[in-house]
CSV table of C-alpha atoms in Angstrom, one decimal:
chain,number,residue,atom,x,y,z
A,290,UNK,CA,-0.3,-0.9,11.5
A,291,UNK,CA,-4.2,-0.8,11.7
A,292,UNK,CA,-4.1,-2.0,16.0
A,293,UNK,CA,-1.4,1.1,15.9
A,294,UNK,CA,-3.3,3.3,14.0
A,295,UNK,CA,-7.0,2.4,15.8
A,296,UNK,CA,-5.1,3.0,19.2
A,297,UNK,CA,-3.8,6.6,18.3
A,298,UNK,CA,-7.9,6.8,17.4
A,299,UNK,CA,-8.9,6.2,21.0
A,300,UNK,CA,-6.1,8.1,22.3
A,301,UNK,CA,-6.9,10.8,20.2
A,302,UNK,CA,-10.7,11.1,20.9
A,303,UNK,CA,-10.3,10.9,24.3
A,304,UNK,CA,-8.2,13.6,24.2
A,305,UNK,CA,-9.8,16.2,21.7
A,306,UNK,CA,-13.7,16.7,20.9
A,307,UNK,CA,-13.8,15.3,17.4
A,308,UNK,CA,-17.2,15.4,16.1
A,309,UNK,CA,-16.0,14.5,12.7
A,310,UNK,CA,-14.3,11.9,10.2
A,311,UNK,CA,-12.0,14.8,8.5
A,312,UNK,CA,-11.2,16.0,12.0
A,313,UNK,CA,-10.1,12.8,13.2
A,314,UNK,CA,-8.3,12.3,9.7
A,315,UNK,CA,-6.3,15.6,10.1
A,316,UNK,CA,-5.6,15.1,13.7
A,317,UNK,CA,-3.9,11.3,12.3
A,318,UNK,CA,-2.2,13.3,10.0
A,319,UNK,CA,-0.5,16.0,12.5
A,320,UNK,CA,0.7,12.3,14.4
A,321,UNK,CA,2.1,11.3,11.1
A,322,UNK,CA,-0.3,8.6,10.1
A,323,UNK,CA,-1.2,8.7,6.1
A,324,UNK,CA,-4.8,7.5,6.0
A,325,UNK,CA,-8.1,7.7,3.7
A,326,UNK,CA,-11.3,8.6,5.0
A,327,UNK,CA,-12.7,5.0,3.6
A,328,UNK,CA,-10.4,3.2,6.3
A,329,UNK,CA,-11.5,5.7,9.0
A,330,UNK,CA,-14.7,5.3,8.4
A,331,UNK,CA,-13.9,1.3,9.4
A,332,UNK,CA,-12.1,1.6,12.2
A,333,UNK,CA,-14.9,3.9,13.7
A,334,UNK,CA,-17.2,1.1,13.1
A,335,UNK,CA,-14.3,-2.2,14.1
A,336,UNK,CA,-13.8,0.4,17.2
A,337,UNK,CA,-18.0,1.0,17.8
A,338,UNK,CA,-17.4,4.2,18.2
A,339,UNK,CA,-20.4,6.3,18.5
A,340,UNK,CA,-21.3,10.2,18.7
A,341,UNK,CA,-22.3,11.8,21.9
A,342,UNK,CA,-23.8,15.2,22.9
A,343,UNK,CA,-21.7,17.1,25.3
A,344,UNK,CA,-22.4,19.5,27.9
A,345,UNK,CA,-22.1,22.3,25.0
A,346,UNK,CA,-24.4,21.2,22.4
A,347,UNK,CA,-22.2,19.8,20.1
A,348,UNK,CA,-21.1,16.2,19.1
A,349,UNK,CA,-18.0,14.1,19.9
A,350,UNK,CA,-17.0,10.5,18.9
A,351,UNK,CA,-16.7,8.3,22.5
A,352,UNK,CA,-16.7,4.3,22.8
A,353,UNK,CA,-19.9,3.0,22.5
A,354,UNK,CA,-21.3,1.8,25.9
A,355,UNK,CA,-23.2,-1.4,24.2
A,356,UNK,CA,-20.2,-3.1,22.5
A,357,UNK,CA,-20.8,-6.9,21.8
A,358,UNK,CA,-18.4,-9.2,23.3
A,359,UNK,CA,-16.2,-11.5,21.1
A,360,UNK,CA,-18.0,-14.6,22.0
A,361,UNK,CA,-21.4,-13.2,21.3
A,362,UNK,CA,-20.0,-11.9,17.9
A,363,UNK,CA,-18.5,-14.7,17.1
A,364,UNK,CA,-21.9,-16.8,17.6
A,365,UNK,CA,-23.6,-14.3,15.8
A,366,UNK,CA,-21.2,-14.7,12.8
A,367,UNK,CA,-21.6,-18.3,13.0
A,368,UNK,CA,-25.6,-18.4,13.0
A,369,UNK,CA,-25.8,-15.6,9.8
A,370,UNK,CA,-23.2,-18.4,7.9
A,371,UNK,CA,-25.3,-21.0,8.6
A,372,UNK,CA,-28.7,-19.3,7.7
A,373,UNK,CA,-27.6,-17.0,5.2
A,374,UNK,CA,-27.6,-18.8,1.5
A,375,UNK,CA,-26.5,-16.3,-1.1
A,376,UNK,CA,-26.2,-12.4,-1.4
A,377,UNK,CA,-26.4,-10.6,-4.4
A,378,UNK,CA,-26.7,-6.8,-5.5
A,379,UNK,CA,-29.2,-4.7,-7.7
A,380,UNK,CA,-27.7,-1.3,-7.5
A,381,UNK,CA,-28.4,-0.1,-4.0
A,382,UNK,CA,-30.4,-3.0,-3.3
A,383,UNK,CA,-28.9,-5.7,-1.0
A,384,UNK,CA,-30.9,-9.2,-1.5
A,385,UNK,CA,-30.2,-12.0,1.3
A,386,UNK,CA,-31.6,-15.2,0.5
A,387,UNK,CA,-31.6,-17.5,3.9
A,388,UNK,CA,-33.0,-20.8,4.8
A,389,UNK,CA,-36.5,-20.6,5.2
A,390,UNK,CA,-38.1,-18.7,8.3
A,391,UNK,CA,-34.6,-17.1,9.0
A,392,UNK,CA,-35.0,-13.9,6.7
A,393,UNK,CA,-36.4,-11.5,9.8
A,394,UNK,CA,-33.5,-12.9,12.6
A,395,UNK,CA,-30.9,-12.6,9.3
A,396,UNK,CA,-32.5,-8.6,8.8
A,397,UNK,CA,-32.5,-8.3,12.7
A,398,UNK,CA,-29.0,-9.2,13.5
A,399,UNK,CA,-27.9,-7.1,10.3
A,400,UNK,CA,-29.6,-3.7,11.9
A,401,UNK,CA,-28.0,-4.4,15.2
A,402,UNK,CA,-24.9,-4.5,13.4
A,403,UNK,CA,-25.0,-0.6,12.4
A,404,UNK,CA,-23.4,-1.2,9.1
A,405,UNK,CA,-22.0,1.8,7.5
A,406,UNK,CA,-24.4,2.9,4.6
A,407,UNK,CA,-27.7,0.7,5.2
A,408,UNK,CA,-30.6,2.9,5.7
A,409,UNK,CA,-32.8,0.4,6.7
A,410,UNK,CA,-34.0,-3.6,6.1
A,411,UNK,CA,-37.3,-5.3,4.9
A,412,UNK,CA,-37.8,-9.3,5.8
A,413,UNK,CA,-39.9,-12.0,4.2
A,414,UNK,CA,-40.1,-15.4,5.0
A,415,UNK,CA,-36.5,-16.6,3.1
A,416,UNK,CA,-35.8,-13.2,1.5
A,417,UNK,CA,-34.5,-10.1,3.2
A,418,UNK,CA,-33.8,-6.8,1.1
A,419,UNK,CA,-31.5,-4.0,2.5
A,420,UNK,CA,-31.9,-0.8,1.5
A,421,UNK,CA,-28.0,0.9,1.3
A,422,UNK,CA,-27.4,4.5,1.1
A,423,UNK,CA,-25.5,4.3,-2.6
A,424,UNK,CA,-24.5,1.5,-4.9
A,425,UNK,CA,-21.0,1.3,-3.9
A,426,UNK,CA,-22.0,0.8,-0.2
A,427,UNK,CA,-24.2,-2.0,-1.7
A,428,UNK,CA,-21.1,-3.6,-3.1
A,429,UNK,CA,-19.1,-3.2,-0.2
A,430,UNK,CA,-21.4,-4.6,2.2
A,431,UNK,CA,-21.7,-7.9,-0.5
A,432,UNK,CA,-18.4,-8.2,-0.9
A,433,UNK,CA,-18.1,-8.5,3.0
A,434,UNK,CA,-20.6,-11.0,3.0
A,435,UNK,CA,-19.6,-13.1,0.6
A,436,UNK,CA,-16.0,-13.5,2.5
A,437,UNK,CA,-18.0,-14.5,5.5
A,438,UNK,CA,-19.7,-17.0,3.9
A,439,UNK,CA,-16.9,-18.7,2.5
């Protein structure tokens, strides 16, 4: 259902100018697809979709010319399990403890990843703290995490 469902996404903004997440939602709708905006949200990100100007000075949703290939993800997966050594949550706070000297690559790789909700990252030697916009983004992204590293 979701490969179905991200499909009609492409297919859909390479059709229309969709310059939002409720747009895109209704327009899933109209094709019969019964979706929240939570799961949208995650398929724009699984699908690196990114927003574009167009010629008229507004915004549209297109594929993102930079997308990561699987082996390179994959990798980078691998090297954030093996660095990474616990995650945990104070409200919107993110702390990732790592092996030491690893805390800034750990931060790095995590902005690169454009994760929905972090506003931005701080690094220390072992200890990197991730700023995320809410709490429940915070326990999302640990959550996430914490699957990853199992």
């Amino acid at each position: 259902m979701k490969n179905v469902r991200q499909n009609e996404i492409l297919k859909i903004i390479q059709a229309k100018e969709i310059d939002t997440q409720e747009q895109l939602l209704e327009e899933l709708r109209i094709r019969g697809y019964s979706t929240t905006q939570a799961t949208i949200s995650r398929d724009i990100k699984e699908l690196r979709l990114v927003k574009e100007l167009t010629g008229t000075g507004s915004y549209r949703y297109t594929l993102s010319d930079r997308k990561l290939s699987s082996a390179s993800d994959t990798r980078l997966r691998n090297i954030f399990k093996e660095g990474v050594v616990s995650v945990d949550v104070a409200q919107n706070i993110v702390v990732v403890r790592t092996m030491p000297g690893l805390a800034s690559a750990a931060c790095s790789a995590l902005d690169a990843m454009d994760i929905d909700g972090m506003v931005g990252s701080l690094a220390g030697d072992d200890t990197g703290i991730l700023i995320m916009r809410d709490n429940s983004f915070a326990q999302q992204f640990s959550g996430e995490v914490h699957k990853l590293l199992r």
